[in-house]
Every structure is written in C-alpha cells, then in structure tokens.
XYZ file of C-alpha atoms in Angstrom:
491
model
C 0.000 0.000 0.000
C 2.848 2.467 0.773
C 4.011 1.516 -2.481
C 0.732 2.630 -4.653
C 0.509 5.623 -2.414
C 3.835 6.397 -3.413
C 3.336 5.720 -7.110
C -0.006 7.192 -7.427
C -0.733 9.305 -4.742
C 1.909 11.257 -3.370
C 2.187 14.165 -6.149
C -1.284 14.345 -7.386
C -1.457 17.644 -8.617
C 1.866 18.329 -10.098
C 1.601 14.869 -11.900
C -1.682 15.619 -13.640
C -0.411 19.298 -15.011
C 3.091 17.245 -16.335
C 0.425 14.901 -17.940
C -1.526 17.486 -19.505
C 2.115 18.757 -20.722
C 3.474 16.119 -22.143
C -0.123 14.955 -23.964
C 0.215 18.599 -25.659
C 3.818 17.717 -27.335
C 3.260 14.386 -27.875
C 0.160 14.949 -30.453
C 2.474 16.521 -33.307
C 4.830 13.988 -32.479
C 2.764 11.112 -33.133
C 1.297 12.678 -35.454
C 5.064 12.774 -37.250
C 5.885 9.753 -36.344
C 2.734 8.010 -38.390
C 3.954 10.056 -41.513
C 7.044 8.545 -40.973
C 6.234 4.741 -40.760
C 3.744 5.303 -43.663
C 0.201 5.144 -42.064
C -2.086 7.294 -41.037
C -2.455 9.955 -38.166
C -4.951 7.822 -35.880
C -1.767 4.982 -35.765
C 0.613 6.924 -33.990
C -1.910 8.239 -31.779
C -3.959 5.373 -30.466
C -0.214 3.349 -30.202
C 0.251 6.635 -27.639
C -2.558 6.870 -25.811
C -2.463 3.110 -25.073
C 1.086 2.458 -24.186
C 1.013 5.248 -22.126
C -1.967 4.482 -20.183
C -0.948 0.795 -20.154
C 2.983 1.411 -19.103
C 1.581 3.480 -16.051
C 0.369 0.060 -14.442
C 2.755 -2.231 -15.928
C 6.239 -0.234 -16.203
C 9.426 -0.395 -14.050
C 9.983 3.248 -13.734
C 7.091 5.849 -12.827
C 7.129 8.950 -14.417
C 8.576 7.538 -17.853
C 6.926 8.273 -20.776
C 6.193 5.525 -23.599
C 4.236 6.254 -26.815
C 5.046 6.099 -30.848
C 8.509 6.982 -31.181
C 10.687 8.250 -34.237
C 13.397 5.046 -34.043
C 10.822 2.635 -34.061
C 8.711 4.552 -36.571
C 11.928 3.923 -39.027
C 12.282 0.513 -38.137
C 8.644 0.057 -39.824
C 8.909 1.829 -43.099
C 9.464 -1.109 -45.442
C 7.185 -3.384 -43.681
C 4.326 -1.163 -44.156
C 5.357 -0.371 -47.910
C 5.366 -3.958 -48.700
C 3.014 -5.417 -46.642
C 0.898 -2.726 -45.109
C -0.464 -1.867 -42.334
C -2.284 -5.070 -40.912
C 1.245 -6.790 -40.959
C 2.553 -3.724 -38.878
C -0.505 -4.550 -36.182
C 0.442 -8.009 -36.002
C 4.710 -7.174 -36.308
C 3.829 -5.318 -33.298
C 1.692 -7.928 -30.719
C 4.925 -10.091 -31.912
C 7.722 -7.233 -30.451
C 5.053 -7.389 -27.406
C 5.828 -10.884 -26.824
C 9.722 -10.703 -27.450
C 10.142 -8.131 -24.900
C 7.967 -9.789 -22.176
C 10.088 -12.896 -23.358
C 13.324 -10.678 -22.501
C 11.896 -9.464 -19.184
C 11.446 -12.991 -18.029
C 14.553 -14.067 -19.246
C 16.305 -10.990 -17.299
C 17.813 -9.284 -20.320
C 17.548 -5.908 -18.350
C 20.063 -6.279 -16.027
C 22.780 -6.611 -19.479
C 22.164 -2.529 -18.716
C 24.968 -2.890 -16.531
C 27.491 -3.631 -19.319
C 26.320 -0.195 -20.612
C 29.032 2.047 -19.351
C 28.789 5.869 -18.687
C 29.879 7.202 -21.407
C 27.746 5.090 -23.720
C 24.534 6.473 -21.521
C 26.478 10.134 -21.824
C 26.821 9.999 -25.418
C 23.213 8.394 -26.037
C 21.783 11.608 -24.305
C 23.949 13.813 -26.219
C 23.099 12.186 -29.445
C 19.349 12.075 -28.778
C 19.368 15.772 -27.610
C 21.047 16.755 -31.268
C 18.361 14.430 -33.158
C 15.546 15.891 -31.109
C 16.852 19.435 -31.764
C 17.522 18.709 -35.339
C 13.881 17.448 -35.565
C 13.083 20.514 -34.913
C 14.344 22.869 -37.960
C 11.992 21.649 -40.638
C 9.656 23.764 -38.847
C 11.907 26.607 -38.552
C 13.382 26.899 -42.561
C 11.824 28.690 -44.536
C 8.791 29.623 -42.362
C 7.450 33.596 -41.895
C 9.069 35.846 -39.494
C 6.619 35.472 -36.766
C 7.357 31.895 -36.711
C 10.515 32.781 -35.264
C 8.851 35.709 -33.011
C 6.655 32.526 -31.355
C 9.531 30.343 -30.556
C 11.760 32.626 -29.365
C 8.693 34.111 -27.239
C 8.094 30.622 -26.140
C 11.367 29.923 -24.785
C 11.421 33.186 -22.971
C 7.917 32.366 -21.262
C 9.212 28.414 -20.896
C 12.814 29.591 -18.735
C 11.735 33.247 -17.368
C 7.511 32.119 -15.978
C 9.544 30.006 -12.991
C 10.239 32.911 -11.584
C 6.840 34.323 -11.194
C 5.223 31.020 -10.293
C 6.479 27.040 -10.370
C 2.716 26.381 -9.613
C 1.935 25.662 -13.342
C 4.729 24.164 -15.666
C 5.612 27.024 -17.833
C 6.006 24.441 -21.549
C 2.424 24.376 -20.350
C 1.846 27.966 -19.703
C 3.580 28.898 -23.399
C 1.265 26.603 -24.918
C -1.775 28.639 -23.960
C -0.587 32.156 -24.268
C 1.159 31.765 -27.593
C -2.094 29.573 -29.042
C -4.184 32.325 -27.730
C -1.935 35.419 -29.329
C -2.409 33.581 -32.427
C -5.553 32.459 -32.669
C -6.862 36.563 -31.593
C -4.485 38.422 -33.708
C -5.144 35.292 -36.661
C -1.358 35.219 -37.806
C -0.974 32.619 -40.590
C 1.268 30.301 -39.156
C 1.550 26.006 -39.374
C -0.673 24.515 -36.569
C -1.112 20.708 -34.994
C -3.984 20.831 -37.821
C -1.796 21.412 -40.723
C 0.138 17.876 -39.510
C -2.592 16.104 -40.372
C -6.124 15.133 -39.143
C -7.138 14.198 -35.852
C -9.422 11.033 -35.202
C -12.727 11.384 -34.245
C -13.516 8.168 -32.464
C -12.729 6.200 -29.679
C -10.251 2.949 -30.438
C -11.847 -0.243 -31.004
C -10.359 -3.827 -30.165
C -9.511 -5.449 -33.404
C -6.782 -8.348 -33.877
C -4.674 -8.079 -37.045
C -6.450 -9.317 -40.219
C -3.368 -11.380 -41.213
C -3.541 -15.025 -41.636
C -2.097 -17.519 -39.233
C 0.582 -19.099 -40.664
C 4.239 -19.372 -40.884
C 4.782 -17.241 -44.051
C 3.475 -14.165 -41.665
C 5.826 -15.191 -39.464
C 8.848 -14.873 -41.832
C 7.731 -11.819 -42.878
C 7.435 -9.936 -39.309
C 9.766 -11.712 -37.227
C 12.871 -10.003 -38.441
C 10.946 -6.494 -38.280
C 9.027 -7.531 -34.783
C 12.899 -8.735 -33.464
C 14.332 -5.344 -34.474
C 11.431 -3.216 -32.565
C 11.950 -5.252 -29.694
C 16.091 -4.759 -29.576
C 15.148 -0.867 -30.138
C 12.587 -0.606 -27.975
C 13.743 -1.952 -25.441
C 17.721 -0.559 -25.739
C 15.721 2.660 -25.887
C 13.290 2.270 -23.052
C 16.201 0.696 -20.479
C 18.604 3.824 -21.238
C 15.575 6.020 -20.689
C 15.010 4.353 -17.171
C 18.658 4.937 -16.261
C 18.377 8.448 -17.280
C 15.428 9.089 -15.128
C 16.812 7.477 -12.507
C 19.519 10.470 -12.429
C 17.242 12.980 -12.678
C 14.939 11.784 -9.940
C 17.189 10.539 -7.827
C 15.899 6.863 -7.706
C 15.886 3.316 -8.697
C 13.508 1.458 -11.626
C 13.104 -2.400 -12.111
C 14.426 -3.138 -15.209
C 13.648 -6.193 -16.032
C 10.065 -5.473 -14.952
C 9.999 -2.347 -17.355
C 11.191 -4.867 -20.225
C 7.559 -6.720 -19.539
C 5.600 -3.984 -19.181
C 6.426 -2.394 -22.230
C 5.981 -6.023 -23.855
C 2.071 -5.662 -22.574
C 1.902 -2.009 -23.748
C 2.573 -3.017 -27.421
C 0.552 -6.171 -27.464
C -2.063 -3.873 -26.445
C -1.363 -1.141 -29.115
C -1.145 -3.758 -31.835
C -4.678 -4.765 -30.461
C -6.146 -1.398 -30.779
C -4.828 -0.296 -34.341
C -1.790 1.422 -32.607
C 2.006 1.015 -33.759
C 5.156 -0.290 -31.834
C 6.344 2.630 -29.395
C 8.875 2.319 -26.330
C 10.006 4.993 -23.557
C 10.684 8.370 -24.629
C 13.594 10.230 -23.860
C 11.965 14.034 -24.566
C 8.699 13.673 -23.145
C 10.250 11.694 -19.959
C 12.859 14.905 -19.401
C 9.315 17.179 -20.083
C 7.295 15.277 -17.506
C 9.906 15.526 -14.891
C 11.477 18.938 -15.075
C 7.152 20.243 -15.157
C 6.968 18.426 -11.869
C 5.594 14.676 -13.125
C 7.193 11.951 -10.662
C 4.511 8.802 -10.167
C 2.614 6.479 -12.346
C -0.323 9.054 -12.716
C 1.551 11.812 -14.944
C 2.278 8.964 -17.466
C -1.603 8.103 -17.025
C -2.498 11.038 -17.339
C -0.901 12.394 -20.538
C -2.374 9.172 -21.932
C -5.725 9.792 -21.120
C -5.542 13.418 -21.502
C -3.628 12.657 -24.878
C -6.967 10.766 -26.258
C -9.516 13.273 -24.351
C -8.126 15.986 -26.539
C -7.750 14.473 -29.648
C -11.117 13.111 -29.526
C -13.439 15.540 -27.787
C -11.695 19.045 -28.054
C -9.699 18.424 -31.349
C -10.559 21.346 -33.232
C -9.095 23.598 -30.488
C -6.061 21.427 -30.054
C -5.347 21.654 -33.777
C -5.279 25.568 -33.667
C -2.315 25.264 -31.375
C 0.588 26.680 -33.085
C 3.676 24.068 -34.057
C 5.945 26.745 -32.975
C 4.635 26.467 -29.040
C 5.218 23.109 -29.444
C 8.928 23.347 -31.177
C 9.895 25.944 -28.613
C 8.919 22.936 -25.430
C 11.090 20.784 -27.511
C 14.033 22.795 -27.703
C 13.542 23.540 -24.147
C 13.934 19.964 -23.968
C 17.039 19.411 -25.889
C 18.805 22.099 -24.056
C 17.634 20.051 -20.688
C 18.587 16.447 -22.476
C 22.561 17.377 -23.683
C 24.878 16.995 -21.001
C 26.606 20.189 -21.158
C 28.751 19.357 -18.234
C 30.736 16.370 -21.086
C 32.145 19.063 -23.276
C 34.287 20.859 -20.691
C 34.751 17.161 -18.956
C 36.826 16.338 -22.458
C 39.956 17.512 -21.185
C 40.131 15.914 -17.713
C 38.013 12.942 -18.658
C 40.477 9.316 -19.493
C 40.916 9.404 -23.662
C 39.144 6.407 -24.000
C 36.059 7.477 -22.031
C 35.922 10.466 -24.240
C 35.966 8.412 -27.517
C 33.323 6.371 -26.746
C 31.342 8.813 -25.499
C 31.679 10.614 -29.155
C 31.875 7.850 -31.308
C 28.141 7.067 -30.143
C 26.731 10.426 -30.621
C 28.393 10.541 -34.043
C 26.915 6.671 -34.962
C 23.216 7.983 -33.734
C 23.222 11.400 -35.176
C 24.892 9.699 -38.685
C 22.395 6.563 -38.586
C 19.534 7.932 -36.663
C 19.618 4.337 -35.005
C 20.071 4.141 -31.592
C 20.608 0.359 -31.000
C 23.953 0.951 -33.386
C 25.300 4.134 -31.718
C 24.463 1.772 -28.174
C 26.271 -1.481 -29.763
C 29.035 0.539 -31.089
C 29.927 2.379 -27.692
C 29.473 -1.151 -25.943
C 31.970 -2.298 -28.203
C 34.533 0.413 -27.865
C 34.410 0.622 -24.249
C 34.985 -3.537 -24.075
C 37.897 -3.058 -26.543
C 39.304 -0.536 -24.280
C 38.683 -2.039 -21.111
C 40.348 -5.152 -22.332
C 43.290 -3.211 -23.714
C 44.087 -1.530 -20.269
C 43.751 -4.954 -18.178
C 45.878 -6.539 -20.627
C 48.910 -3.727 -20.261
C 48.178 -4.418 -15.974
C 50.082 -8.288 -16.489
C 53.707 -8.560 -16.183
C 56.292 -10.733 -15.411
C 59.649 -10.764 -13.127
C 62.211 -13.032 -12.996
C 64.464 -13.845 -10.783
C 68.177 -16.241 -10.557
C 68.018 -19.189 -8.158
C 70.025 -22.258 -7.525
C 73.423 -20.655 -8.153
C 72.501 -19.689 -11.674
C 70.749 -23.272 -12.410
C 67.152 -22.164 -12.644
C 65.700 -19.115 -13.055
C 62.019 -18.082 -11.621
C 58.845 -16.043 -13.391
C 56.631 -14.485 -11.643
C 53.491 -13.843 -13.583
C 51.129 -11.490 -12.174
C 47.994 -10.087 -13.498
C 45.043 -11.403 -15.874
C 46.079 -13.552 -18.622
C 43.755 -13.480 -21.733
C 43.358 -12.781 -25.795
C 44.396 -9.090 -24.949
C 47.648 -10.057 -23.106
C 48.718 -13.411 -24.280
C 51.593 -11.934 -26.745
C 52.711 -9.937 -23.443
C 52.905 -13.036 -21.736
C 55.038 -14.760 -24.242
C 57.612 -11.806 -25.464
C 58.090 -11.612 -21.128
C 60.725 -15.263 -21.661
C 63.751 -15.324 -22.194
C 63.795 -18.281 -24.339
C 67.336 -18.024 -25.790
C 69.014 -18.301 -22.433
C 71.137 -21.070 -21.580
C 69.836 -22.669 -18.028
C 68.368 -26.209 -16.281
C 65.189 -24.962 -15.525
C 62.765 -22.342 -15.892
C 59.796 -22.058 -13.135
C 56.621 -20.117 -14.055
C 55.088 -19.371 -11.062
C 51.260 -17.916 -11.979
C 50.267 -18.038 -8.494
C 49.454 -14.309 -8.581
C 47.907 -14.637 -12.231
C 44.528 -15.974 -13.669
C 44.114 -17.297 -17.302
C 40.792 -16.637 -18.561
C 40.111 -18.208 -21.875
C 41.632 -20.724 -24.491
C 44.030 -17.799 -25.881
C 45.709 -17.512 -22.150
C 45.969 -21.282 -21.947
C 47.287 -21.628 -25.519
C 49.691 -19.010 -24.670
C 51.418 -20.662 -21.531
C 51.688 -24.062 -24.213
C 53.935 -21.668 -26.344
C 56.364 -20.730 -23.688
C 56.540 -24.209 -22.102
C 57.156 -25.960 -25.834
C 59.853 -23.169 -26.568
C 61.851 -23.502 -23.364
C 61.608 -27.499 -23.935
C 62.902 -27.229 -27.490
C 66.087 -25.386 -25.793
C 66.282 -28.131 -23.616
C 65.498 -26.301 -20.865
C 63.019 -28.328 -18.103
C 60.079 -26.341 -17.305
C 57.444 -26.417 -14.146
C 54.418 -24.868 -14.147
C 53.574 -23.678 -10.179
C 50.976 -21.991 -8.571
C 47.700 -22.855 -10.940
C 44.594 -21.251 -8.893
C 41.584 -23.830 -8.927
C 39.663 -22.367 -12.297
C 43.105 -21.688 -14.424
C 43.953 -25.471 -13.562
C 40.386 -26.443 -14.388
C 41.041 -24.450 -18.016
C 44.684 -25.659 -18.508
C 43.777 -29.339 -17.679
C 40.698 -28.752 -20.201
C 42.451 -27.265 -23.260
C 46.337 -26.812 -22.877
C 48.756 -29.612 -25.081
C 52.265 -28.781 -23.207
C 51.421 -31.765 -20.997
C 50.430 -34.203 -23.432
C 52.123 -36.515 -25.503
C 53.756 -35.136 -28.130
C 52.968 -31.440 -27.705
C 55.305 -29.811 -29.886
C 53.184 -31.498 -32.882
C 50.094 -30.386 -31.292
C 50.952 -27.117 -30.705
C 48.881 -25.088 -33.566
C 51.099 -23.676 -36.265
C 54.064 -26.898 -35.881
C-alpha cells in the first residue's frame, strides 16, 4: 500500500499538469511519427494513448513516458510499404511478446554492461536528433514563426520565476495559441500535420492469416522493434533514474512495455517504447509517479477526440519551442568541458556514439558501437596491468617467473615476449600463483612458452595454478600431453 501511495498518490497535482504537458507535445509527435512509418495519423496516436496508459500500471519506472517513437517509426517503413499496415498490427503484438520474453529471461540487467559514457553519449546524441527534428519547422517559415519560438522559450525559462505552480512548456502553450488564434497570424498549426481522429479505439486483432509465411515476414521487423525498444526504453530508465534521484526495475519495465505493445497492436496502434523528450518534459514540469504517465495518456486521447478542433489551432511553434527547451535540458553540457580531464578512451566512446546515432539515426547501433569500444578498451588496459619478473636461483641453475595479473586474448603476446627463451639454463619455473588465465588464448599461450623452453632443452614447471586456471589448462592446454610440440597449432 505504501508503495501505490507512493506511485499514485503522493504528487497528485503536479503529476496531472506534467500529464496534460506532455499529452500537448506528444500529439504533433505522433502525429510525425505516423507520416514517418507510412500510415495514417490515428496509428501513432492510439499506439500513444495506449502504451502510455498501459505502461503506467505495468512499467518499471514511474514517471517515464512511452508512446510512438521516431526510431521505431523507421524501423517500420518497409514493412508497411510492402506489406501494409495489418502486418505492422500483427509485427507489433509479436515485439510485445519478445520483450515480455526478454523481461522474463532478465535481459535488463545486461544494462549494466552499458558504461557511462555510452549512456552520456546516447543523451547527447538524442538531444542533437531531437533538436535537429526541430528545424523543418523553422526553414523557410514567416518571421513570426521565429517571433513565437523565441517568445516561447522566454515564457518556458523566465515564468519560474513568477510562479512554479503551473509548468511554464504548459503555460507557453496557452498564451502563444491564444496570441495567435486573436491576432489570426498565418502560421503552421497541430492541424496542418494532419487530421485528428474522431472516435474512440476499437479492439480489433490483425487481419493477417495464421501461418508461418506471416511469421517470416514480421519476425525479423518484430525482433528489431523489440532490440530498439527496449535498448531505448532501459537507457531512458537509467536516465530518469539520475534525474529523480531513484531506482527502476528493469527487467520489470522490459515486460511492461511487452504488454503495452501487445495492447497497441490490439487497438490499431504502432510499436512505441520509452521516450527520452517527453520523460525529461514530464519531470522537469513536476511529473514523478505512475499518474503523470496516465495522465498524458488519457488526456492525450480526451483531446484528440473531444476538443480536437481547439487542439489543432495550437501553433507548431509552441510546441517546437517545449522541444528545444527539452534538448537544451537532455545534452549533457557538463561532457564538453569534462573532455579535457576525462580518461581518452572514455571520451571516444562517449563521441563515437553520438556521431553513430546522429549519422544513422539508429540508436541500437550508436548503443552497440559504444558497448563495443568501451569492451575493446577495457580489455586493452587490463591486458597492459600483467607482467612478469624473474628472478636467478640455484646458483645460476634455474631461473624463476613471476606472472602477475590477468592472462587473456588481450595479453597473451605480453605473456610470451616476457621469456627469455634463448638463455642457456636447467630450468625455468613459471610461477602464476598471482595470475589468472581466462580463456583458451591464455591457456594456448602458456603451451607456447613451455614448448619453446623445452625445445632449448630447458626443463620447465608450471607452479601456482589457482583452482579455475587449472580447471582451463587441464581442459584445453597440449604442453602436458604426448607429443605437444606437434600439437601445438602452427608446428
């Protein structure tokens, strides 16, 4: 019960204002996003009524926004030009059931292989593509176009000072729809994006048949919404989690927004996942629990449906002015001066993924390739932490290695270049008892330097094996077997 209260309860008034917010900006957005994927208006805003209203019960994180968004909206494209959009309705329940399937499975706690920089440079990148979404509507437009926004971002950052009772994107919203509605200046409106159903959503299931040609032909799609959405929706989560100051389930979050799409696909609405923009709106006007993502839901579908022709006078530059409020919030402004005293390879990774998701507009590759970069790196340093020290004993007779550090792909040529092979001595001991070899490379590796030494005739002991390197070396090393030198690879 404290729980609910918490969730539900505890900021009732703030949360339904950040609803009525973020319903406001999402409307051209869906709107956008169903031009994008190729279907009509009603799409993109049914899939964000009902994933909103849905992910407020189900989700991992309250006060995260989920509705139609742009990067699965390019995902669909060529499904719905080939196919159309029945197969999209049925691509979607499928992307439902993958990501409850990865929720289950625990796939959301692989977040915490996404390093800092990766979630840095994800921000950063989405703050640029959210910005740049923003200057078709601000080329070659009238003056007063520019007038409105740059009135709109004066009423958005100076109104806090008067009042934080009402969130000022909210407060622009009205005053600069009302300025242009009573003076009538000519500008593009949320009507001029396109029209705005009339009608409640119906249940329907996809008119598709059953079989397993369907499936071929919206796995691969359905797979690919689920990877983004869900990449998308988990990076969200941690980024919330910053700005509020507390913890989300993830793997929960992967299932609820598995049961928000299944329900979308079931009411004519598209794949959508957590949203970045509207998530920053809804908290910085004030939205913290499970009722401001309710509520822009239902206030979403209240206004599109009952009071549409006054929500389709409001003026697209109100609404571009909240979203550059927003990607001025979003970028981390704090990582540009952090360049200089931030570790090289923290700083590359951090760039290469804002250049991959600005250049691709796909954020599961910009994620993937900062994953990558930062395991490359990571590997690299561990691998320069090994060495080895030697030392005479036994009146010049044997001399001792010390190995210490990981052994692995990234340091096995260290290892080996560390002998002295060409010396003339008894014995050589290789004491690893401070070292760990971590894969078939390490254990391959110590077979080299054993072999070498033996084909100087040099006797070699091995001392010191912890309990899982012995387990590997008895597995998959040769040095000890008969006739090693012939099954050493490459002799």
């Amino acid at each position: 019960m404290k729980t609910l209260r918490q969730d539900w309860l505890s900021n009732i008034r703030n949360d339904l204002l950040a609803g009525l917010v973020v319903a406001l900006a999402l409307i051209p957005e869906a709107i956008a996003f169903s031009i994008i994927a190729g279907v009509d208006p009603k799409v993109g805003l049914y899939a964000s009524f009902c994933i909103a209203s849905v992910i407020a019960f189900t989700g991992g994180r309250p006060g995260m926004i989920s509705a139609a968004t742009g990067a699965m909206a390019l995902v669909m494209v060529m499904l719905v030009k080939e196919h159309g959009l029945q197969y999209l309705l049925a691509a979607t329940i499928l992307t439902g059931v993958l990501q409850i399937a990865a929720g289950w499975l625990q796939l959301g706690s692989l977040m915490r292989f996404v390093g800092r920089a990766v979630v840095i440079g994800f921000v950063n990148a989405l703050a640029i593509l959210i910005f740049m979404a923003q200057l078709p509507e601000l080329t070659g437009v009238p003056m007063a176009v520019y007038w409105m926004v740059a009135a709109g971002l004066g009423i958005i950052y100076l109104f806090p000072y008067i009042t934080k009772a009402v969130p000022s994107p909210l407060v622009a919203i009205v005053v600069l729809t009302a300025v242009a509605i009573y003076f009538g200046i000519d500008i593009r409106t949320v009507g001029d994006m396109g029209a705005l159903p009339d009608s409640l959503p119906i249940f329907l299931l996809p008119d598709v048949p059953l079989n397993l040609e369907t499936l071929q032909i919206i796995f691969p799609v359905s797979a690919t919404l689920a990877v983004v959405g869900l990449l998308e929706s988990l990076m969200t989560a941690s980024i919330v989690d910053d700005l509020t100051d507390s913890n989300s389930n993830k793997n929960r979050e992967c299932v609820g927004q598995g049961i928000a799409n299944i329900a979308s696909g079931c009411v004519g609405g598209m794949a959508g996942c957590a949203m970045i923009g509207q998530s920053v709106i809804n908290v910085k006007s004030g939205g913290r629990g499970r009722l401001s993502t309710l509520a822009a839901g239902v206030f979403l579908l209240l206004m599109v449906v009952f009071i549409g022709d006054w929500v389709s006078q409001i003026p697209m530059a109100a609404l571009v002015a909240v979203m550059i409020m927003v990607s001025i919030g979003t970028f981390s402004w704090v990582s540009i001066r952090d360049l200089k005293s931030h570790p090289r390879s923290y700083s590359v990774v951090m760039l290469a993924t804002v250049a991959v998701v600005v250049a691709t507009h796909d954020l599961a590759q910009g994620v993937l390739v900062g994953v990558l970069l930062s395991g490359f790196f990571f590997a690299h340093k561990v691998g320069l932490l090994m060495h080895v020290r030697s030392k005479v004993e036994d009146e010049g007779r044997m001399r001792t290695y010390q190995v210490i550090g990981q052994v692995f792909f990234a340091s096995a040529d260290r290892f080996v270049a560390s002998f002295d092979f060409k010396e003339v001595i008894e014995k050589v001991r290789i004491d690893v008892s401070r070292a760990h070899f971590w894969d078939v490379t390490a254990v391959s590796a110590l077979d080299k330097a054993v072999i070498k030494f033996r084909r100087e005739d040099t006797e070699v002991e091995v001392i010191g094996l912890n309990e899982a390197s012995a387990t590997m070396v008895d597995k998959f090393a040769v040095h000890d077997k008969d006739g090693a030198e012939d099954l050493l690879p490459g002799h």
